[in-house]
XYZ file of N, CA and C in Angstrom:
714
model
N 61.157 263.117 144.194
C 59.792 262.850 142.537
C 59.593 263.853 142.291
N 60.055 263.062 140.650
C 60.309 264.295 140.185
C 58.622 265.404 138.981
N 59.289 266.710 138.573
C 58.420 267.113 139.007
C 57.609 268.058 137.525
N 58.227 267.343 136.031
C 58.199 267.382 135.136
C 56.825 266.073 134.994
N 56.389 265.144 133.898
C 55.315 265.031 133.660
C 55.391 263.713 132.821
N 55.367 262.695 133.633
C 55.855 261.140 132.743
C 55.503 260.716 131.502
N 55.943 261.765 130.207
C 56.094 261.363 129.438
C 55.878 259.775 128.756
N 54.142 259.504 128.656
C 54.029 257.992 127.628
C 53.441 257.560 126.360
N 54.067 257.254 125.608
C 52.726 257.183 124.011
C 52.808 255.908 124.144
N 51.443 255.754 123.548
C 50.758 254.977 122.973
C 50.670 254.403 122.328
N 51.345 253.437 121.200
C 50.894 253.128 119.817
C 50.334 251.795 119.949
N 49.451 251.697 118.511
C 48.355 250.259 118.299
C 47.920 250.815 117.672
N 47.658 250.083 116.570
C 46.608 250.016 114.909
C 45.640 249.688 114.945
N 45.215 248.604 116.628
C 44.644 248.727 116.782
C 42.589 249.392 117.844
N 42.550 249.922 117.571
C 41.464 251.104 117.814
C 40.745 250.308 119.487
N 40.335 249.649 119.125
C 39.898 248.887 120.575
C 41.393 248.726 122.357
N 42.138 248.284 121.015
C 43.092 248.370 122.215
C 44.324 249.509 122.749
N 44.157 249.843 122.055
C 44.489 251.191 121.812
C 44.184 252.168 122.752
N 42.574 251.465 123.241
C 42.392 252.871 123.814
C 41.621 252.069 124.857
N 41.913 250.806 125.163
C 41.870 250.413 126.177
C 43.283 250.282 126.538
N 44.161 250.436 126.239
C 45.392 250.724 127.339
C 45.645 251.828 127.336
N 45.213 252.951 126.888
C 45.196 253.575 127.504
C 44.234 254.735 128.791
N 43.186 253.488 128.883
C 42.784 253.747 129.917
C 42.766 253.192 130.721
N 43.369 251.851 131.108
C 44.535 251.555 131.911
C 45.712 252.285 132.379
N 46.350 252.795 131.604
C 47.326 253.223 132.106
C 46.897 254.018 132.329
N 45.827 255.139 132.391
C 45.399 256.468 133.143
C 45.307 256.242 134.914
N 44.654 255.322 134.740
C 43.987 254.541 136.345
C 44.964 254.280 137.022
N 46.336 253.136 136.226
C 47.001 252.745 136.786
C 48.051 254.067 137.062
N 48.118 255.168 136.807
C 49.015 256.374 137.120
C 48.359 257.198 137.350
N 47.047 257.309 137.910
C 46.427 257.975 139.249
C 46.528 257.706 140.153
N 46.154 256.173 140.160
C 46.687 255.236 141.879
C 48.048 255.272 142.506
N 49.281 255.164 141.097
C 50.096 255.413 141.793
C 50.543 256.459 141.883
N 50.280 257.906 141.715
C 50.049 259.360 141.924
C 51.687 259.459 141.181
N 51.112 259.303 140.118
C 52.517 259.797 138.715
C 51.745 260.769 137.838
N 52.333 261.705 137.769
C 52.229 262.857 136.978
C 52.837 262.148 135.731
N 51.325 261.990 134.641
C 51.917 261.458 133.683
C 51.299 262.731 132.418
N 51.361 262.095 131.125
C 51.786 263.221 129.765
C 50.752 262.225 129.457
N 50.003 261.550 128.586
C 49.701 260.831 127.756
C 49.083 260.139 126.326
N 49.910 260.389 125.107
C 49.777 259.889 123.469
C 49.370 259.497 122.806
N 48.070 258.966 122.737
C 47.919 257.860 121.461
C 48.398 258.922 120.530
N 48.081 256.749 119.504
C 48.886 257.458 118.544
C 48.450 255.956 117.331
N 48.022 256.033 116.297
C 47.853 254.833 115.615
C 48.534 254.577 114.867
N 49.611 254.855 114.225
C 50.442 254.196 113.289
C 51.755 254.747 114.295
N 52.881 254.133 113.396
C 54.775 254.260 113.512
C 55.128 255.570 113.173
N 54.199 255.610 111.640
C 54.849 256.706 110.744
C 54.416 258.206 111.724
N 53.086 258.339 112.459
C 52.568 258.636 113.442
C 53.906 259.363 114.090
N 53.570 258.838 115.276
C 54.254 258.805 116.174
C 55.621 259.363 116.339
N 56.594 258.847 114.852
C 57.782 259.323 114.443
C 57.763 260.679 113.662
N 56.214 260.779 112.815
C 56.710 262.477 112.914
C 56.599 263.819 114.763
N 55.586 262.508 115.407
C 55.391 263.995 116.291
C 56.846 263.939 117.086
N 57.440 262.597 116.772
C 59.642 262.632 117.382
C 59.885 264.036 117.159
N 59.490 263.039 115.656
C 61.059 264.572 115.085
C 60.969 265.939 115.353
N 59.164 266.230 115.546
C 59.093 267.831 116.029
C 59.185 267.786 116.971
N 60.113 267.069 117.868
C 59.888 267.390 119.731
C 59.368 266.823 120.876
N 58.822 266.297 120.353
C 57.891 265.352 122.013
C 58.234 265.028 122.374
N 58.150 265.542 123.589
C 59.458 264.754 124.867
C 58.747 263.489 125.205
N 59.139 262.180 124.859
C 59.461 261.037 125.461
C 59.776 260.074 126.655
N 59.159 260.020 127.907
C 59.891 258.752 128.439
C 59.296 256.490 128.833
N 58.609 256.879 128.698
C 57.954 255.474 128.214
C 57.256 255.522 126.457
N 57.609 254.310 125.927
C 56.303 253.509 125.132
C 56.390 252.867 125.503
N 54.514 252.235 124.780
C 54.326 251.290 124.930
C 53.662 250.901 123.571
N 54.566 250.033 123.448
C 53.670 250.148 121.170
C 53.627 248.745 120.746
N 52.805 247.989 120.114
C 52.589 247.052 119.867
C 53.853 246.731 118.802
N 53.918 245.543 118.805
C 54.917 245.633 117.846
C 55.085 245.097 116.315
N 53.747 244.722 116.000
C 53.262 244.483 114.765
C 52.636 245.183 114.181
N 52.367 246.391 113.348
C 51.585 247.304 113.051
C 52.102 247.458 111.554
N 51.285 248.164 110.762
C 52.079 248.250 109.507
C 52.854 249.289 108.852
N 53.529 249.543 108.001
C 53.854 250.441 107.600
C 55.444 250.417 108.812
N 55.484 251.784 109.752
C 56.033 251.432 110.594
C 55.455 250.625 112.466
N 56.562 249.692 112.343
C 56.129 248.855 113.549
C 56.790 249.296 114.572
N 56.483 248.765 116.247
C 57.222 248.064 117.261
C 58.859 248.514 117.088
N 59.465 247.035 116.415
C 61.249 247.510 115.995
C 61.416 248.539 116.144
N 60.777 249.156 114.675
C 60.931 250.835 114.356
C 61.489 251.857 115.004
N 60.181 252.016 115.755
C 60.118 252.941 116.345
C 60.779 253.029 118.036
N 61.199 251.219 118.868
C 62.774 250.973 119.542
C 63.034 251.584 119.200
N 64.159 251.683 118.306
C 65.191 251.145 117.529
C 65.713 253.535 116.928
N 64.308 253.706 117.251
C 64.501 254.946 116.141
C 64.861 255.922 117.514
N 63.499 255.864 118.999
C 63.716 255.817 119.953
C 65.410 255.881 120.719
N 65.701 254.415 120.898
C 67.222 254.109 121.164
C 68.601 255.110 120.359
N 67.918 254.860 118.896
C 69.019 256.371 118.852
C 69.192 257.605 119.336
N 68.423 257.427 119.265
C 67.845 259.937 119.916
C 67.942 259.890 121.245
N 67.501 259.000 122.073
C 66.675 259.234 123.382
C 67.876 258.820 124.500
N 68.764 258.864 125.075
C 69.349 257.930 126.587
C 67.869 257.657 127.739
N 67.643 256.419 128.504
C 67.019 256.332 129.433
C 65.914 255.870 129.098
N 65.418 255.913 127.988
C 63.552 255.839 127.673
C 63.341 254.667 128.101
N 62.581 254.346 128.595
C 61.357 253.115 128.973
C 60.573 252.257 127.504
N 60.853 251.002 127.489
C 60.690 250.459 126.311
C 59.887 248.896 127.062
N 58.458 249.156 127.052
C 57.312 248.216 126.359
C 57.196 247.927 125.841
N 57.063 246.075 125.221
C 55.880 246.047 124.191
C 55.046 245.286 124.522
N 54.197 244.958 123.495
C 52.340 244.953 123.989
C 52.075 244.332 122.669
N 52.001 243.112 122.868
C 51.382 242.247 121.654
C 50.573 240.798 121.951
N 50.272 240.337 120.913
C 49.649 239.263 120.813
C 50.925 238.251 120.318
N 52.034 238.731 119.330
C 52.498 237.973 119.088
C 53.515 237.494 119.497
N 54.080 236.429 120.485
C 54.757 236.620 121.780
C 56.270 236.380 120.649
N 56.923 235.064 119.390
C 58.022 234.987 118.897
C 58.318 236.587 118.813
N 57.621 237.706 117.838
C 58.360 239.138 117.720
C 58.995 239.836 118.678
N 58.354 239.946 120.132
C 57.700 240.854 120.636
C 59.178 240.288 121.989
N 59.665 238.934 121.714
C 60.818 238.688 121.958
C 62.013 238.818 121.815
N 61.493 239.687 120.297
C 62.617 240.479 120.081
C 64.023 241.622 120.464
N 62.842 241.891 121.657
C 62.439 243.037 121.982
C 64.066 243.883 122.434
N 65.297 241.734 122.592
C 65.964 242.071 123.425
C 67.552 243.039 122.156
N 66.743 242.894 121.362
C 67.650 243.873 120.183
C 67.575 245.505 120.415
N 66.445 245.702 121.177
C 66.263 247.382 121.789
C 66.638 248.130 122.887
N 67.036 246.846 123.622
C 67.094 246.364 125.304
C 65.395 247.450 125.891
N 64.646 245.867 125.814
C 63.189 246.218 125.510
C 63.394 246.717 127.117
N 62.441 247.091 127.876
C 62.613 246.731 129.574
C 61.536 245.839 129.534
N 60.408 245.472 128.653
C 58.923 243.829 129.296
C 57.737 244.011 128.224
N 57.701 243.006 127.926
C 56.998 242.798 127.047
C 55.885 241.860 127.614
N 54.426 242.378 127.133
C 53.027 241.773 128.416
C 52.314 241.771 126.741
N 51.946 240.480 126.979
C 50.992 239.754 126.369
C 48.964 240.288 125.730
N 48.885 240.709 125.216
C 47.383 240.723 125.112
C 46.273 239.971 125.192
N 45.513 239.454 125.675
C 44.993 240.584 126.736
C 46.104 241.435 127.858
N 46.644 242.187 127.722
C 47.443 243.012 128.704
C 45.731 243.043 129.881
N 46.616 242.351 131.308
C 46.849 242.643 132.710
C 46.798 243.694 133.520
N 45.867 244.427 134.062
C 46.198 245.404 135.124
C 47.478 245.444 135.567
N 47.771 244.350 136.323
C 48.618 244.118 137.386
C 49.406 244.094 136.506
N 50.207 243.445 135.610
C 51.541 243.404 134.678
C 51.244 244.525 134.277
N 50.193 245.623 133.678
C 50.784 247.089 133.256
C 51.608 247.878 134.584
N 50.478 247.777 135.077
C 51.013 248.125 136.443
C 52.197 248.352 136.186
N 53.115 247.472 136.953
C 54.551 246.867 137.409
C 55.784 247.402 136.644
N 55.024 247.257 135.329
C 55.764 247.618 134.003
C 55.713 249.221 134.401
N 54.831 249.687 134.568
C 55.244 250.910 134.031
C 55.171 251.563 136.120
N 55.363 251.085 136.880
C 55.931 251.857 138.254
C 57.318 251.021 138.181
N 58.301 250.585 137.070
C 58.736 249.321 136.914
C 59.712 250.755 136.255
N 59.578 251.234 134.760
C 60.099 252.447 133.575
C 59.505 253.049 134.857
N 59.327 253.564 135.896
C 59.172 255.642 136.424
C 60.082 255.374 136.938
N 59.554 254.339 137.837
C 60.915 254.437 139.340
C 62.653 254.181 138.648
N 62.655 254.308 137.294
C 64.324 254.565 136.728
C 64.640 255.089 136.156
N 63.310 256.714 136.343
C 63.923 257.854 135.896
C 63.810 258.989 137.155
N 63.619 257.989 138.759
C 63.852 258.378 140.315
C 65.567 258.916 140.915
N 65.504 259.972 140.958
C 67.332 259.799 141.740
C 66.909 259.129 142.886
N 68.207 258.565 143.340
C 68.093 257.682 144.685
C 68.048 258.221 145.835
N 66.790 257.963 146.295
C 65.751 258.617 147.866
C 66.234 257.633 148.551
N 66.320 257.827 149.556
C 65.539 256.929 151.343
C 64.966 256.435 151.080
N 64.254 254.807 151.273
C 62.812 254.309 151.399
C 62.549 253.935 153.257
N 62.001 254.632 153.304
C 61.710 254.270 154.682
C 60.447 253.177 155.210
N 61.923 251.909 156.524
C 61.063 250.391 156.484
C 60.917 250.488 157.481
N 59.635 250.755 157.841
C 58.648 249.945 159.354
C 59.765 248.812 160.158
N 60.470 249.339 161.237
C 61.341 248.723 161.641
C 60.667 248.493 163.803
N 61.648 248.011 164.486
C 60.909 248.358 166.516
C 61.458 249.457 166.535
N 60.650 249.626 167.252
C 60.292 251.027 167.578
C 61.010 252.105 166.960
N 60.348 252.179 165.736
C 60.068 253.832 164.668
C 60.316 252.844 163.211
N 61.538 254.299 162.608
C 61.301 253.825 160.799
C 62.941 253.284 160.358
N 63.468 252.937 159.761
C 64.684 252.747 159.274
C 64.571 253.733 157.700
N 65.266 254.572 157.791
C 65.509 255.205 156.056
C 67.029 254.976 155.780
N 67.178 254.105 154.619
C 67.985 253.781 153.698
C 68.422 253.644 151.971
N 69.196 253.399 150.751
C 68.451 253.910 149.791
C 69.256 252.217 149.298
N 68.371 252.289 148.658
C 68.448 251.109 147.616
C 69.384 250.363 147.900
N 70.499 251.152 146.843
C 71.365 250.801 146.602
C 72.424 250.264 147.522
N 72.073 250.010 149.398
C 72.844 250.301 149.907
C 72.526 248.936 150.595
N 71.980 247.830 150.052
C 70.911 247.242 150.486
C 71.260 245.780 149.329
N 72.276 245.043 149.875
C 72.461 243.368 149.174
C 71.907 242.654 149.327
N 71.012 241.843 149.707
C 70.067 241.819 149.416
C 68.623 241.328 151.465
N 67.786 241.650 150.453
C 66.641 240.579 151.899
C 66.425 239.560 152.319
N 66.263 238.707 153.445
C 65.528 237.131 153.278
C 64.908 237.070 153.827
N 63.502 235.836 154.290
C 62.558 236.220 154.917
C 63.205 235.712 156.218
N 62.172 236.609 157.806
C 62.495 235.386 158.879
C 61.150 235.722 159.575
N 61.091 234.316 159.624
C 59.480 234.807 159.811
C 58.671 235.621 159.275
N 57.538 235.398 159.917
C 56.385 237.041 159.354
C 57.622 238.299 158.663
N 58.534 238.298 159.166
C 59.209 239.396 159.403
C 60.135 239.992 157.921
N 60.502 240.683 157.308
C 61.724 240.879 156.583
C 63.854 241.194 157.555
N 64.012 240.003 156.811
C 65.345 240.941 157.455
C 65.931 242.003 155.816
N 66.117 242.434 156.287
C 67.338 244.108 155.710
C 69.179 242.948 155.611
N 69.768 243.025 154.772
C 70.683 242.463 155.099
C 72.111 243.688 154.257
N 72.864 244.383 154.288
C 73.280 245.711 154.220
C 75.137 245.724 154.428
N 75.461 245.332 154.049
C 77.539 245.519 153.249
C 77.554 245.466 155.545
N 77.238 246.079 156.871
C 78.243 245.588 157.669
C 76.293 246.167 158.472
N 75.692 246.358 158.746
C 74.812 245.277 159.361
C 73.513 245.241 158.803
N 72.593 244.469 159.460
C 71.550 244.072 159.173
C 70.064 244.030 160.528
N 69.079 244.512 159.867
C 67.725 244.483 160.478
C 66.829 243.811 160.439
N 65.441 244.481 161.008
C 64.136 243.058 160.565
C 63.493 244.505 160.632
N 62.600 244.067 159.686
C 61.437 244.998 159.525
C 59.929 244.871 159.085
N 59.125 245.038 159.365
C 57.832 244.071 159.699
C 56.931 244.413 158.314
N 57.451 244.556 156.945
C 57.202 244.198 155.923
C 57.519 242.915 155.456
N 57.008 242.218 155.009
C 56.891 241.117 154.194
C 57.709 241.500 153.012
N 58.209 240.286 152.342
C 58.808 240.101 151.682
C 59.034 241.075 150.352
N 57.430 240.825 149.646
C 55.941 240.756 148.578
C 56.673 242.433 148.269
N 56.319 242.827 150.187
C 55.980 244.278 149.742
C 57.208 244.842 150.030
N 58.530 244.320 150.059
C 59.403 244.725 149.920
C 59.651 244.914 148.805
N 59.651 244.342 148.063
C 59.408 243.528 146.521
C 59.273 245.194 146.139
N 57.960 245.583 146.153
C 56.799 245.908 145.184
C 57.272 247.432 146.045
N 58.317 248.232 146.886
C 58.701 249.262 147.097
C 60.407 249.288 146.317
N 61.373 248.388 146.227
C 62.307 248.534 145.234
C 62.129 247.767 143.431
N 60.546 247.825 143.355
C 60.800 247.840 142.507
C 61.193 248.710 140.914
N 61.758 248.862 139.853
C 62.604 249.473 139.489
C 63.790 250.161 139.756
N 64.051 249.441 140.756
C 65.650 249.156 140.691
C 66.535 248.212 140.693
N 67.286 248.054 140.222
C 68.032 246.659 140.149
C 68.613 244.779 141.582
N 66.953 244.910 141.924
C 66.879 243.631 142.566
C 65.411 242.542 142.118
N 66.625 241.632 142.165
C 65.733 240.018 141.596
C 65.825 239.194 142.636
N 64.003 238.309 142.510
C 63.311 237.638 143.249
C 63.953 236.391 142.574
N 64.682 235.137 143.498
C 65.596 234.451 143.658
C 64.932 233.368 143.650
N 64.661 233.698 144.245
C 64.374 233.061 145.442
C 62.076 232.982 146.279
N 61.733 231.708 146.536
C 60.877 232.250 147.681
C 61.105 233.468 148.717
N 62.608 233.383 149.161
C 62.710 233.454 150.397
C 63.698 234.495 150.190
N 64.473 234.158 149.195
C 65.446 235.611 148.520
C 64.951 236.573 147.958
N 65.845 237.888 147.593
C 65.493 239.220 147.226
C 66.761 240.138 146.806
N 67.516 239.960 146.281
C 68.915 240.176 145.624
C 69.346 241.353 144.615
N 70.058 242.742 144.942
C 70.242 243.881 144.567
C 71.397 242.767 143.945
N 71.273 242.213 142.479
C 72.691 241.675 141.716
C 74.110 242.909 140.891
N 74.121 244.210 141.510
C 74.880 244.987 141.842
C 75.935 243.728 142.826
N 75.670 243.082 143.655
C 76.469 243.006 144.859
C 76.791 241.529 144.262
N 75.896 241.342 143.159
C 76.517 239.586 142.639
C 78.093 239.098 141.992
N 78.829 238.354 142.709
C 79.729 237.985 141.722
C 79.468 236.722 140.930
N 79.494 236.095 141.483
C 79.333 234.785 140.298
C 77.732 234.349 140.819
N 77.491 233.355 139.578
C 75.738 232.874 139.175
C 75.831 231.492 138.681
N 75.324 230.812 139.214
C 74.543 229.069 139.014
C 74.349 228.469 138.195
N 73.514 228.281 138.275
C 71.887 226.862 138.051
C 71.396 227.191 139.283
N 72.517 226.411 140.740
C 71.675 226.465 141.735
C 72.002 227.635 142.464
N 73.179 228.320 142.435
C 73.407 229.826 142.967
C 73.864 230.521 143.797
N 73.249 232.016 143.871
C 74.252 233.796 143.676
C 75.626 233.287 145.217
N 75.959 233.411 144.390
C 77.612 234.350 145.232
C 77.706 235.364 145.179
N 78.038 236.121 146.550
C 78.108 237.408 146.228
C 79.824 238.261 146.490
N 79.830 239.564 146.077
C 80.894 239.568 146.741
C 81.985 239.175 147.938
N 80.940 238.891 148.902
C 81.596 238.734 150.110
C 81.493 236.982 150.245
N 81.190 236.338 149.432
C 81.465 235.617 149.736
C 80.231 233.954 150.123
N 79.369 235.294 150.391
C 78.194 234.124 151.701
C 77.372 234.108 149.885
N 77.440 232.996 149.763
C 75.364 231.835 148.932
C 74.192 232.597 148.824
N 73.611 231.969 147.856
C 72.094 232.494 148.197
C 71.092 231.862 147.249
N 70.666 230.615 147.158
C 70.740 230.036 146.921
C 69.687 230.615 145.836
N 69.322 229.699 144.430
C 68.282 230.445 143.093
C 67.240 228.867 142.387
N 66.251 229.591 142.773
C 64.968 228.415 142.477
C 64.813 228.210 140.998
N 64.672 227.187 140.974
C 65.338 225.972 138.850
C 64.293 227.310 138.641
N 62.862 227.771 138.902
C 61.771 228.144 137.767
C 62.774 229.646 137.906
N 63.081 230.603 138.502
C 63.356 231.831 138.310
C 64.463 231.655 138.022
N 65.814 230.629 138.144
C 67.298 230.858 137.803
C 66.727 232.319 135.681
N 66.118 231.617 135.106
C 66.112 232.837 133.318
C 66.211 233.690 133.719
N 65.120 234.347 134.623
C 64.756 235.647 135.430
C 66.043 236.512 136.020
N 66.561 235.438 136.300
C 67.916 236.018 137.052
C 68.934 235.869 136.803
N 69.501 234.658 135.669
C 69.909 235.220 134.563
C 70.320 236.550 133.472
N 68.845 236.882 133.627
C 68.591 237.637 132.937
C 68.777 239.481 133.250
N 69.175 238.752 134.272
C 69.036 240.782 135.283
C 70.495 240.777 135.103
N 71.047 239.724 135.626
C 72.256 239.880 135.657
C 73.360 239.898 134.754
N 73.277 239.267 133.677
C 73.746 239.859 132.254
C 72.798 241.301 131.648
N 72.224 241.485 132.423
C 72.137 242.934 131.425
C 72.316 244.325 132.378
N 73.076 243.743 134.008
C 73.033 244.461 134.427
C 75.024 244.694 133.733
N 75.084 243.797 133.416
C 77.476 243.361 133.784
C 77.340 244.018 132.037
N 76.251 243.939 130.955
C 77.043 244.586 129.900
C 76.421 246.361 129.572
N 75.759 246.435 131.078
C 74.835 247.824 131.122
C 75.739 248.899 131.326
């Protein structure tokens, strides 16, 4: 766990929205036990001035459409100056926000923002800053410690989940939904109701299935294929 604060900047020209997002962010970080430093700005120019003076930033939560300097301009500046920064767009204009691919935005959240969506986004972005640490899974007669990067995929086995590595597999009492939360922020995607896949082990992707590097195939749900493609191609391009 990082010792220095997780620096979050919130930029929104609507005061009510800005204050609500800040309040939710503070509550979420307290719940997730994230040591954070939150700064709020009513406009892009004000925030840029702070950044140019050296204010650190790990996560930008920004409205896309603001007068003068908008969220896209802020994101472009941050991308040019900082590597590894996370960007989450929050906006009522979905079409503009979806242009986030131009600056490799991590998430798009529609207004009014739900606490659950914001929590997932913050957790995802925070986990990106963490070193690869082993996770503990409850197994028969104890706990199993494993690095997330060693997990190839996870599948449902009755009421349990089966964790599959390259050379071994074992069952945990955690549900696949619980395992998915534990692996949030790592390179995993839920490709099917019953499967969670590490896309670092994917060889090919079609509309119906994933072929892993060892030749195994895993089904892909029709309603999940868009997200699976997005994750896979971002990984390949990154």
